[in-house]
Each structure stands twice: as structure tokens, then as C-alpha cells.
Amino acid sequence: MSSLADQLSADIQAVVADAFTRGEIQGEVPSAITLERPKNRDHGDYATSIALQLAKAAGQNPREIAAILQKAIASIAGVSKVDIAGPGFINITLDRASQAELVRIILSNKYEYGRGNGLAGVTINLEFISANPTGPLHLGHTRWAAVGDSLGRVLSAAGAAVTREFYINDRGRQMDLFGQSVQAAAQGKPIPEDGYQGDYINDLAAEVVAADSNISTSEEFREAAYKVQLAQQQSVLETFNTHFDIWFSERSLHESKAVDHALDKLRSQGHVFEVDGAVWLRTTDFGDDKDRVIVKEDGDLTYFASDTAYYINKRERGFDICIYMLGADHHGYVNRLKATAACAGDDPAYNVEILIGQLVKIMEGGEELKLSKRAGTIITLEELVEKVGVDAARYTLIRYPVDTPMVMDVDVLRRNSNENPVYYVQYAHARIAAVLRNTVELGIASGLESFDPSQLIHDRENELLGALAEYPRVVAGAAQFREPHRVARYLEELAGVYHGFYADCRVLPLGDEAVAPIHSARAALCAATMQVLANGLDLLGVSAPERM
RNA sequence: GCGCCUGUAGCUCAGUCGGAUAGAGCAACCGCCUUCUAAGCGGUAGGUCGCAGGUUCGAUUCCUGCCAGGCGCACCA
């Protein structure tokens, strides 16, 4: 679906092209016209700086170019006024009734409104969290749970075929330590050096022993506790509205000989070599700081071996783009992952994307709570949800760009006050639901059957329509830049505009006032706003309550 | 030493592909409920966009250098 702005942009592009054809402007026809929504309402509904951009190549005064385009843009359907301002900005004011037609589009498209096809035909593997199954998910995982899940929804809304994947690191030394730690806890022995501490280890030990009292070796403890811990992670993520299509076990990668297969493939590309009995991948061919070992001198496989095999496996399963969401403490992986893709013959700029998220700090009682899994003093996803609820936790984690280090203040989030923007947005939705319940009672139509767009001429109505028209562009931008926080910020803006409309524009008749077309038109505008709020909240995985 | 991220109002943070007078929430102050949900609305006050150069019609935005903070540079996982 093309948005109003896209349509207008295309119309202007045609008009500009005509001016070039007639020789009124010199130079090259621009491939696209960018429209922005001016902050200042006096500058119209949309503005473009195209005249300023064309001026240099054309060797003409920007105001002159703007004047050439002014009349032609004014003749576009739905445009009511075109002004030239400042150095050559073109300010466009739209006909209000034609803008109000947007209500029709939203109410007839419902949940489809805002969805697009910018990424149609692209198959994306979205990998996030990928924690060891050796403990509960903590706050760092939780940021990715919220942001990753939301990004998946946003990419899907842009038309991509998305597979969400959780890579289970169920192999190697950490798993062995985990097994030994649970065993020690069960048998009343001291936890080994570098082992896992924390109450949850005791809980796991008790549960595992209760299920099988004969359990004794560290391998048995490891396997039993692994199953319990993984199930716990899966269960808590479901309650957090975060769904994965595939839980991919590192062990399965080795069982299927994927590592050997990957080595063969990389060898055939000519980037594998051997030194001192170890097998290396020459990642320095493609910008890595040092070459990486795949098979150690003693024959063991490195963690990098799994990463490499996993990447090649993903590509062979047909994914065009592999997105990795990693914590800032893993940003050293970026170069080697990109280089690995290049070694496999792929285009690292297209086939691999790595999103690095900065770490999350959490404050409570004015003090920072340290996140140390080993020490056992961790804030888990479950604990955060217990403290602030799923909606507030998800919303807060999503509303900031991931490259910003963020501080969550539990005390603030617990207050359930307006300091949580999630309530501001949800309140707008609930408020509209209440208004619409009243329209039903009064017999006022809020659907399209009696909708008259020419009724909506108030400044507040116009402002609300303008905000609603932005939604498809916001979703497309969030998908394109992999930034779901844009959706949250937009919703806060939309909610604010609605609250302003609500304060100035009465929807229901006052007192014994007769029901008139304006009431019905405003009710439909409310319904359209509610639809967009619901659509946006759904992209965040946050509920849209009917009552608060 | 090298690399990545960050630096915007008292606090927490937005800021679109470079665009017009840099925004929001909280905190402060002043207003608005005898009719739709006041979890709301309106207003006042608050700024050297870390510092210095450069690119140009125009820089918070792009480039270079510097300062400050966070994180990382394994034949660990």
C-alpha cells in the first residue's frame, strides 16, 4: 500500500520531470522527491527542499526553481495551496476533505494499514538472545527479547519472510561446568572453581534429583538440568510475548557434520590453511585483525568453528540476510563474522547484518544492581516482569535505539505513572474505546457507511489526520533501518496528537444537542486512530487495552 | 596501542536523506473536570547540541583531530 506521502512524492516527481523536459530546469532529474512534515504548522502539511537541492547543478537561483514548480504542484489533485518560503522551500497545503479520505483507507484496511512491501521477496534469518542454557535469562537477554521480537514483527510488516531463531549454546566447557555445578549442589559438595553459583543451581539440583533419584554423574546432571533450564527459558519467553520459529542446537550442528561441510566449502573457496597442526581460516583476507582457528592443535573444534558452520548452514537453508543481534561485549565478532561470509563467497555487506546493542543498567533504590550471572546476583527477565509487568518492560526496552546504553529505573517503572510512556499510549487507545462504546449507546455511526470527510476541517482534526498518514512511512523506516524504536516514538506522538484533538473536539453531542454528521465523522476518525494505535502496539508486542 | 558505541535542558532521552525558531517526559511554576476515561489538556521557565577545525546556500546531523565515559581486542565459551 502506498502512503499519501508516497503518492504525493510521486506526483511531484512527475511534475519536476516535466519541467526538465520543457527545459525550464537544467541538469539531471532527481530519482525521488523527499517530503518532510514541517514542525511548524504555518509551513503547510508537507514541505520539500527539492528546489534548493537542484539549484547548484542547474546554476539557477533556488527561489526561481521553486517558482517554476509552484504552479505545477498546485495543480496536483488534493493540493490546495503551494507557498515558497525562505531560501526556496516549497510548502504544500492539502485540501482538508481529501486528506480526510484517509479515514476510509484505514477503516477498510484495518490491520493491514501500515503494512508494506518494501522488503517483499527478501528472506531473513533473525537470530537473537542465543543464551547458554545454563541459567535464567537476564536483563541483557531481555533487551534483545523485546527488541528482537519487535524487529521481527516490523520486518514482517514490511513484507519480508522472517524466521526468528534462537541458537542454543549446548556444547562445550560451559555446559560441562554447568553439569558439575548442579552435581556438586545436589551432592552437597563445593561448587567447582569457575562454576555456576546462585540459588537457581540449588533449585535445578533439587528438581533433577526429584525426577530421578539415581542420577549421579556430572554428565547425567548436565543433561537433566539442561532440559529443565531450556524449558524454563522457553516458557518465560512465551509469557514475554517473544516467539521463536526455530530453537537451533549447537550440538545438532556437529551431529549433522555441518562443521566438516563448512570446512569443505571454505577450503574450496581457498581461504583455509594449516599451521602447527591447527586449521585456520584466513579472515584477514577480508578485513579481520587476525586469522581465526577452526580446529585446534589437539583436534578440538573452537567456538568459531560452530559459528562458521552455523552461518553457512543458514545460507544453505535459503536465507538472503542473516541478522545477528549481539551485545556490546561481543562487538569484536563483527569483523570476523563479516570476513567469514566473505570467505564463504558471500557479500558481507548484504548477506550479514550485525546489530550491536549497548548494555542495560538497572537501578533500584538509587543504586545500580550489578549483573553477574556467575555470582548469582542477577536480575532475570522473570524478575523484571514481576516488578513492572510485560507491557512496561517490553515498551521501555524497545523505545530506545539499541546503540544507546540505557538505564532502567525499576522504581520509576513500578510507579505505573505517566513516566512510563507505555501508559500514555495505551491510555489513548482505552480512551477511544470508551468514546466508541458511548457512540454505540447513542446510536452514532462510527463506520464508513455514513462517513462524510468534508466534516473534518478543524485544525486538530487535520493534525490528527496528518499523524495517521505518517504511519506507513514510519513502519517502512523502522524496517529499513532495523529500528523498531521508531514505532514507539511515533505512537507517543500520535497519542499526544489524539489527546489534543480530544481536548478541543467534542465527539459526542453535548446535552440535548441533536446527532449531526460531525459526530459521526469524528467517531470514524477516532476509530481510525484506535486502529493505528492497535496496529503499532502490535508491532511492539504490547497490549492495546479497551479499558484502563 | 588498535577497534566499536556514547556525549543534546537540572534528570532520563528523541531528533528522518544535511533544512526553516533543536523537541518530549520527569522535576519547577501557573491555569483547565456541573457531560466523552484528568493515566488527560493548555501555558511559563529551562540549551556553548563535549571542544576545535573542515565540507556548503545551510551542520546536532557528513569528514578530520582532540577531550571524557562505556565496551572489546584468545588454539575461552
XYZ file of C-alpha atoms (C1' of nucleotides) in Angstrom:
625
model
C 0.000 0.000 0.000
C 1.417 3.361 -0.907
C 1.040 6.095 1.636
C -0.383 9.501 0.968
C 3.098 10.994 1.158
C 4.465 8.443 -1.303
C 1.686 9.278 -3.727
C 2.270 12.990 -3.402
C 6.001 12.477 -3.765
C 5.485 10.524 -6.981
C 3.147 13.204 -8.331
C 5.693 15.909 -7.618
C 8.422 13.843 -9.180
C 6.394 13.684 -12.392
C 5.866 17.435 -12.297
C 9.574 18.049 -11.804
C 10.419 15.709 -14.663
C 8.073 17.704 -16.904
C 9.906 20.911 -16.030
C 13.176 19.313 -17.087
C 11.620 18.088 -20.318
C 10.455 21.583 -21.140
C 13.957 22.835 -20.435
C 12.908 25.117 -17.598
C 15.428 23.493 -15.260
C 18.903 22.316 -16.249
C 20.649 19.176 -15.037
C 19.556 15.716 -14.078
C 16.064 14.701 -12.996
C 16.162 13.581 -9.323
C 15.194 9.945 -8.772
C 12.946 10.709 -5.831
C 11.418 13.698 -4.108
C 11.691 13.674 -0.350
C 8.851 15.176 1.572
C 9.029 16.112 5.181
C 6.391 17.132 7.636
C 7.278 20.612 8.877
C 7.325 21.072 12.627
C 5.796 24.476 12.171
C 2.145 24.249 11.118
C 2.452 27.537 9.202
C 4.673 25.704 6.762
C 1.838 23.593 5.426
C 1.181 19.869 5.551
C 4.282 18.833 3.644
C 7.436 20.579 2.554
C 10.244 19.809 0.168
C 13.677 21.304 -0.275
C 13.985 19.962 -3.798
C 14.489 23.429 -5.286
C 17.488 24.001 -3.010
C 18.962 20.656 -3.990
C 18.528 21.279 -7.713
C 19.819 24.828 -7.669
C 23.517 24.067 -7.762
C 23.543 21.665 -10.705
C 21.085 23.848 -12.588
C 23.086 27.004 -11.953
C 19.825 28.724 -11.117
C 18.528 30.584 -8.090
C 16.626 28.158 -5.813
C 13.688 30.528 -5.431
C 13.492 30.724 -9.197
C 13.267 26.940 -9.458
C 10.666 26.874 -6.708
C 8.615 29.396 -8.654
C 8.759 27.230 -11.764
C 7.457 24.227 -9.804
C 4.905 26.117 -7.737
C 2.114 26.302 -10.277
C 2.519 22.720 -11.481
C 2.469 21.315 -7.947
C -0.640 23.365 -7.183
C -2.453 21.579 -9.998
C -1.944 18.147 -8.414
C -5.198 16.616 -7.157
C -5.739 17.209 -3.455
C -3.264 20.090 -3.196
C -4.934 23.328 -2.158
C -2.012 25.711 -1.752
C 1.687 25.937 -2.577
C 3.944 28.545 -0.978
C 7.595 29.393 -1.421
C 9.425 30.252 1.769
C 12.873 31.232 2.937
C 15.718 30.298 0.603
C 13.435 28.160 -1.601
C 11.421 25.706 0.477
C 8.191 24.639 -1.166
C 5.387 24.359 1.369
C 2.367 22.352 0.352
C -1.041 22.549 1.943
C -3.509 19.800 1.162
C -7.217 20.047 0.698
C -8.742 19.016 4.020
C -11.604 16.895 2.749
C -9.293 14.900 0.525
C -6.983 14.299 3.496
C -9.957 13.030 5.455
C -10.389 10.305 2.872
C -7.565 8.647 4.811
C -10.133 7.554 7.397
C -11.743 5.450 4.698
C -8.425 3.837 3.835
C -7.624 2.987 7.443
C -11.047 1.642 8.358
C -11.232 -0.542 5.292
C -7.687 -1.884 5.563
C -7.836 -2.415 9.329
C -4.832 -4.455 10.495
C -3.292 -4.191 7.061
C -2.939 -0.413 7.297
C 0.745 0.407 7.596
C 1.971 -2.893 6.241
C 4.014 -2.577 3.083
C 6.069 -4.467 0.570
C 9.444 -2.707 0.840
C 11.075 -5.996 1.792
C 8.854 -8.291 -0.254
C 10.737 -11.290 -1.563
C 13.535 -10.978 0.992
C 14.112 -13.954 3.265
C 15.592 -13.018 6.610
C 17.022 -15.088 9.432
C 16.766 -13.093 12.629
C 18.875 -14.509 15.421
C 18.629 -13.046 18.882
C 19.238 -13.826 22.555
C 21.030 -17.148 21.894
C 21.888 -17.654 25.542
C 23.638 -20.626 27.089
C 21.070 -22.989 28.607
C 22.983 -22.773 31.855
C 20.857 -20.286 33.717
C 17.899 -17.962 33.608
C 17.714 -15.148 31.048
C 18.973 -11.890 32.471
C 18.446 -8.242 31.700
C 20.795 -8.130 28.696
C 18.901 -11.020 27.113
C 15.674 -9.262 27.953
C 16.564 -6.197 25.900
C 17.103 -8.436 22.906
C 13.980 -10.430 23.635
C 11.893 -7.267 23.370
C 13.768 -5.535 20.570
C 14.423 -8.674 18.540
C 10.846 -9.810 18.722
C 9.612 -6.367 17.743
C 12.089 -6.140 14.888
C 10.801 -9.461 13.628
C 7.273 -8.084 13.625
C 8.379 -4.885 11.887
C 10.306 -6.730 9.180
C 7.321 -8.956 8.555
C 5.106 -5.885 8.293
C 7.422 -4.611 5.570
C 6.844 -7.783 3.599
C 9.943 -9.815 4.474
C 9.751 -13.549 5.135
C 11.246 -13.704 8.628
C 12.429 -16.710 10.607
C 13.234 -15.997 14.236
C 15.929 -18.224 15.553
C 17.451 -18.939 18.970
C 20.865 -20.583 18.894
C 21.346 -22.846 21.896
C 24.957 -22.991 23.018
C 24.557 -26.511 24.386
C 28.082 -27.726 23.791
C 31.498 -27.160 25.289
C 33.193 -26.297 28.530
C 30.459 -24.064 29.925
C 27.976 -26.917 29.679
C 30.371 -29.235 31.488
C 30.891 -26.702 34.249
C 27.155 -26.317 34.476
C 26.720 -30.083 34.904
C 29.463 -30.227 37.531
C 27.934 -27.297 39.403
C 24.480 -28.875 39.577
C 26.035 -32.173 40.561
C 28.011 -30.530 43.351
C 24.928 -28.749 44.624
C 22.947 -31.988 44.636
C 25.660 -33.929 46.394
C 26.449 -31.239 48.943
C 29.949 -30.620 47.613
C 31.567 -27.245 46.925
C 30.858 -25.683 43.542
C 33.955 -26.068 41.314
C 36.260 -23.183 40.520
C 34.698 -21.043 37.727
C 31.462 -22.986 38.211
C 27.955 -21.577 38.327
C 26.752 -20.075 41.565
C 23.358 -18.906 42.611
C 20.172 -20.181 44.116
C 18.859 -21.416 40.813
C 21.596 -24.056 40.754
C 20.269 -25.475 44.007
C 16.739 -25.376 42.633
C 17.831 -27.194 39.494
C 19.665 -29.806 41.549
C 16.588 -30.430 43.673
C 14.311 -30.720 40.666
C 16.634 -33.052 38.815
C 17.079 -35.333 41.802
C 13.351 -35.371 42.479
C 12.755 -36.605 38.934
C 15.437 -39.296 39.121
C 16.966 -40.197 42.454
C 19.554 -42.471 40.829
C 21.210 -39.653 38.942
C 24.925 -39.473 39.759
C 27.454 -38.492 37.093
C 28.103 -34.916 36.068
C 27.072 -35.811 32.504
C 23.708 -37.039 33.747
C 23.253 -33.917 35.812
C 24.262 -31.787 32.847
C 21.723 -33.373 30.529
C 18.873 -33.348 33.008
C 19.485 -29.779 34.137
C 19.901 -28.646 30.527
C 16.413 -29.848 29.668
C 14.880 -28.166 32.687
C 16.724 -24.895 32.139
C 15.955 -24.719 28.424
C 12.279 -25.377 29.076
C 12.333 -22.585 31.643
C 13.823 -20.157 29.109
C 11.261 -21.161 26.516
C 8.402 -20.798 28.902
C 9.425 -17.399 30.206
C 9.905 -16.090 26.664
C 6.388 -17.199 25.740
C 4.996 -15.222 28.639
C 7.068 -12.289 27.397
C 5.285 -12.460 24.031
C 8.514 -13.459 22.344
C 8.208 -16.307 19.920
C 10.867 -18.262 18.074
C 10.325 -20.308 14.952
C 13.453 -22.373 15.448
C 15.467 -23.344 18.501
C 18.741 -24.350 16.920
C 21.023 -26.618 18.930
C 24.767 -26.238 18.538
C 25.073 -29.980 19.122
C 22.820 -30.737 16.164
C 25.205 -28.747 14.029
C 28.020 -31.103 14.976
C 25.895 -34.226 14.754
C 24.953 -33.344 11.206
C 28.603 -32.892 10.257
C 27.899 -29.282 9.377
C 31.352 -28.265 10.557
C 33.049 -30.685 8.156
C 30.779 -29.498 5.409
C 31.599 -25.863 6.169
C 35.322 -26.635 6.148
C 34.987 -28.290 2.745
C 33.169 -25.308 1.396
C 35.694 -22.824 2.783
C 38.578 -24.958 1.508
C 37.094 -24.889 -1.967
C 36.999 -21.106 -1.738
C 40.707 -21.171 -0.897
C 40.788 -19.475 2.486
C 41.727 -22.409 4.751
C 45.298 -23.183 5.806
C 47.149 -25.233 8.399
C 49.911 -24.239 10.799
C 51.367 -26.311 13.649
C 48.626 -28.907 13.266
C 45.803 -26.386 13.651
C 43.328 -25.487 10.914
C 42.822 -21.777 10.282
C 40.523 -19.563 8.280
C 42.294 -16.645 6.654
C 39.772 -13.995 7.690
C 42.446 -11.313 7.297
C 41.800 -11.623 3.559
C 38.622 -9.691 4.295
C 39.430 -7.117 6.936
C 39.633 -9.115 10.151
C 42.512 -8.152 12.515
C 43.802 -11.712 12.761
C 43.203 -15.126 11.290
C 40.965 -17.479 13.250
C 41.488 -21.056 14.353
C 38.788 -23.557 13.442
C 40.383 -26.815 14.592
C 42.827 -26.637 17.455
C 46.188 -28.393 17.544
C 44.664 -31.079 19.809
C 41.871 -31.721 17.324
C 39.125 -29.949 19.277
C 36.862 -27.530 17.490
C 36.774 -23.894 18.521
C 33.640 -21.936 19.172
C 34.414 -20.100 15.956
C 34.072 -23.422 14.120
C 30.467 -23.645 15.248
C 29.774 -20.034 14.338
C 31.143 -20.545 10.875
C 29.282 -23.772 10.248
C 26.099 -22.208 11.573
C 26.380 -19.263 9.227
C 26.917 -21.491 6.211
C 24.047 -23.672 7.344
C 21.739 -20.644 7.488
C 22.658 -19.563 3.992
C 22.138 -23.069 2.659
C 18.682 -23.073 4.227
C 17.907 -20.223 1.838
C 18.182 -17.042 3.895
C 19.225 -13.962 1.939
C 20.054 -11.910 5.007
C 21.317 -13.209 8.330
C 20.770 -10.685 11.092
C 22.669 -11.169 14.338
C 21.750 -9.205 17.421
C 24.706 -9.124 19.781
C 25.637 -7.370 22.990
C 28.303 -4.675 23.029
C 30.648 -7.119 24.728
C 30.612 -9.141 21.505
C 31.258 -6.353 19.054
C 34.670 -7.883 18.353
C 32.721 -10.540 16.438
C 31.595 -8.149 13.755
C 34.708 -8.253 11.623
C 35.176 -11.989 11.879
C 31.545 -12.728 11.008
C 31.693 -10.417 8.017
C 35.002 -11.937 6.968
C 33.625 -15.446 7.372
C 30.801 -14.606 4.999
C 33.284 -13.218 2.508
C 35.408 -16.370 2.841
C 32.312 -18.400 2.009
C 31.923 -16.402 -1.179
C 29.057 -14.230 0.063
C 28.620 -10.478 0.042
C 29.286 -9.406 3.628
C 27.619 -6.055 3.061
C 24.325 -7.678 2.087
C 24.148 -11.200 3.471
C 25.238 -10.414 7.027
C 23.967 -7.735 9.335
C 25.113 -7.370 12.896
C 23.244 -5.164 15.293
C 25.231 -4.293 18.374
C 23.221 -3.430 21.439
C 24.717 -1.472 24.284
C 24.361 -2.842 27.759
C 21.484 -2.162 30.066
C 21.931 -0.943 33.591
C 19.241 -1.281 36.146
C 18.726 0.970 39.132
C 16.730 0.254 42.227
C 16.643 2.351 45.358
C 19.094 4.744 43.757
C 21.746 2.050 43.315
C 22.889 0.102 40.329
C 22.220 -3.618 40.503
C 25.224 -5.453 39.110
C 24.647 -8.177 36.610
C 26.819 -11.086 37.433
C 25.478 -14.425 36.377
C 28.314 -16.295 37.963
C 27.856 -14.640 41.316
C 24.188 -15.353 41.229
C 23.108 -11.776 41.887
C 21.257 -11.304 38.646
C 18.120 -9.581 37.563
C 16.269 -12.067 35.437
C 13.652 -11.499 32.790
C 11.140 -13.054 35.147
C 12.063 -10.724 37.980
C 11.791 -7.670 35.765
C 8.344 -8.747 34.593
C 7.278 -9.361 38.177
C 8.388 -5.861 39.071
C 6.912 -3.866 36.194
C 4.781 -6.141 34.017
C 5.246 -7.376 30.455
C 3.919 -4.286 28.687
C 6.011 -1.744 30.583
C 9.142 -3.879 30.372
C 8.835 -4.501 26.643
C 7.889 -0.939 25.810
C 10.684 0.608 27.839
C 13.290 -1.688 26.329
C 12.080 -1.061 22.786
C 11.667 2.715 22.842
C 15.410 3.467 22.819
C 17.785 2.870 19.908
C 19.879 -0.177 20.749
C 23.166 1.661 20.371
C 22.265 3.844 23.335
C 23.350 2.494 26.682
C 20.201 2.599 28.744
C 19.363 2.833 32.378
C 16.162 1.282 33.628
C 14.914 2.643 36.893
C 12.770 -0.018 38.467
C 11.319 2.418 40.966
C 10.084 4.681 38.184
C 8.703 1.815 36.132
C 6.954 0.411 39.148
C 5.084 3.637 39.730
C 2.670 2.907 36.879
C 2.550 6.634 36.295
C 2.776 8.802 33.251
C 6.560 8.497 33.449
C 6.024 5.254 31.566
C 5.162 6.359 28.048
C 3.508 2.997 27.509
C 0.644 4.163 29.684
C 0.313 7.360 27.719
C -0.105 5.393 24.508
C -2.297 2.688 25.965
C -4.447 5.308 27.633
C -5.160 6.947 24.287
C -6.329 3.581 22.986
C -8.503 2.883 26.011
C -9.900 6.390 25.896
C -11.029 5.941 22.313
C -12.529 2.576 23.167
C -14.606 4.318 25.836
C -15.745 7.020 23.434
C -16.763 4.435 20.860
C -18.700 2.468 23.464
C -20.648 5.664 24.082
C -21.312 6.248 20.394
C -22.843 2.781 20.160
C -25.119 3.613 23.078
C -26.209 6.880 21.448
C -26.703 5.284 18.060
C -23.971 7.322 16.396
C -22.351 5.615 13.425
C -18.576 5.336 13.575
C -18.139 3.252 10.459
C -17.839 4.175 6.823
C -21.483 3.847 5.844
C -22.289 7.437 6.741
C -18.807 8.949 6.813
C -18.590 12.474 5.401
C -14.951 13.608 5.044
C -15.924 17.222 4.406
C -16.915 17.499 8.080
C -13.308 17.216 9.264
C -11.938 20.737 8.908
C -10.840 21.617 12.447
C -7.088 22.205 12.915
C -6.948 19.409 15.478
C -8.669 17.005 13.107
C -6.277 17.999 10.368
C -3.290 17.477 12.630
C -4.570 14.038 13.634
C -5.105 13.047 10.003
C -1.576 14.170 9.222
C -0.190 11.989 12.003
C -2.229 8.980 10.869
C -0.937 9.441 7.336
C 2.634 9.130 8.602
C 2.223 5.628 9.966
C 3.102 3.614 6.835
C 6.279 5.645 6.374
C 7.240 5.036 10.000
C 6.820 1.278 9.671
C 8.783 1.236 6.415
C 11.580 3.290 8.006
C 11.692 1.119 11.132
C 12.089 -1.952 8.919
C 14.623 -0.388 6.587
C 16.871 0.852 9.396
C 16.136 -2.117 11.705
C 14.961 0.327 14.351
C 11.695 -0.682 15.993
C 12.022 2.191 18.479
C 10.751 4.471 15.719
C 7.349 2.823 16.030
C 7.237 3.501 19.766
C 8.238 7.130 19.334
C 5.639 7.568 16.629
C 2.917 6.122 18.842
C 3.771 8.592 21.579
C 3.452 11.387 19.051
C 0.161 10.039 17.731
C -1.237 9.595 21.239
C -0.278 13.177 22.040
C -1.995 14.493 18.934
C -5.092 12.477 19.762
C -5.221 13.783 23.327
C -5.018 17.305 21.894
C -7.838 16.560 19.482
C -9.871 15.068 22.298
C -9.474 18.174 24.414
C -10.658 20.522 21.668
C -13.053 18.460 19.565
C -16.108 17.047 21.207
C -17.065 13.703 19.672
C -20.422 13.045 21.329
C -23.309 15.525 21.222
C -23.463 17.804 24.266
C -26.573 17.658 26.403
C -29.716 17.529 24.276
C -27.857 18.526 21.129
C -29.064 16.564 18.110
C -26.833 13.970 16.492
C -25.198 15.516 13.416
C -22.809 14.359 10.668
C -19.864 15.921 12.536
C -20.321 13.465 15.416
C -20.285 10.552 13.076
C -17.264 11.862 11.189
C -15.325 12.381 14.406
C -16.321 8.944 15.676
C -14.909 7.463 12.470
C -11.732 9.488 12.938
C -11.493 8.078 16.470
C -11.983 4.555 15.165
C -9.229 5.090 12.603
C -6.878 6.402 15.310
C -7.655 3.441 17.525
C -6.855 1.116 14.648
C -3.460 2.699 14.066
C -2.623 2.678 17.778
C -3.540 -1.007 17.923
C -1.525 -1.795 14.802
C 1.521 -0.006 16.186
C 1.288 -1.549 19.642
C 1.027 -4.938 17.995
C 4.355 -4.319 16.247
C 5.837 -3.774 19.699
C 4.159 -6.824 21.179
C 2.430 -4.597 23.701
C -1.259 -4.962 24.521
C -3.871 -2.419 23.430
C -6.356 -2.359 26.324
C -10.014 -1.404 25.869
C -10.245 -0.205 29.454
C -7.742 1.139 31.940
C 48.238 0.870 21.474
C 44.050 -0.618 17.998
C 38.649 -1.050 17.249
C 33.174 -0.236 18.277
C 29.474 2.793 20.933
C 28.108 7.217 23.573
C 28.414 12.832 24.831
C 21.775 17.383 23.216
C 17.593 21.326 29.055
C 18.544 20.084 36.341
C 17.415 14.259 35.305
C 16.160 10.201 31.504
C 16.363 10.570 26.422
C 14.307 11.659 20.941
C 15.900 14.366 16.703
C 14.109 11.237 9.471
C 18.319 11.537 3.388
C 22.086 17.855 5.943
C 16.901 22.140 6.155
C 13.271 26.898 8.450
C 12.586 29.184 15.604
C 16.803 21.947 18.343
C 11.936 18.513 20.908
C 9.307 15.015 24.677
C 8.673 13.054 29.542
C 10.045 13.852 34.597
C 11.379 17.711 38.165
C 9.787 23.654 38.965
C 5.917 27.400 38.397
C 0.677 28.957 36.592
C -4.133 27.553 34.643
C -8.348 23.674 32.927
C -13.084 18.362 35.359
C -21.833 20.545 36.821
C -21.357 15.973 30.431
C -16.740 11.540 26.038
C -11.660 7.953 30.752
C -7.751 14.397 34.385
C -3.237 7.767 33.397
C -5.537 13.976 30.017
C -5.063 19.251 28.001
C -3.021 24.456 27.766
C 0.878 27.902 29.324
C 5.753 29.818 31.679
C 10.804 28.811 32.538
C 14.993 25.932 31.266
C 20.445 24.951 25.688
C 28.096 26.907 24.171
C 23.876 20.155 20.705
C 31.571 17.670 24.633
C 35.806 21.052 22.276
C 38.311 22.845 17.702
C 38.675 22.894 12.583
C 36.715 21.401 7.542
C 32.945 20.441 3.501
C 28.339 24.272 1.608
C 23.316 28.239 0.220
C 22.671 25.761 5.070
C 25.805 21.141 10.080
C 23.082 18.444 16.360
C 23.367 15.546 11.556
C 28.773 14.408 6.990
C 34.657 14.480 7.373
C 39.361 15.182 10.439
C 41.701 15.962 15.151
C 41.254 16.302 20.395
C 38.695 15.566 25.432
C 35.509 12.458 28.612
C 32.786 7.831 29.692
C 31.302 2.561 28.437
C 32.753 -1.960 25.958
C 36.083 -5.136 23.395
C 40.860 -6.895 21.192
C 42.121 -15.935 22.998
C 44.201 -22.575 19.600
C 37.965 -19.268 26.340
C 32.782 -20.356 25.920
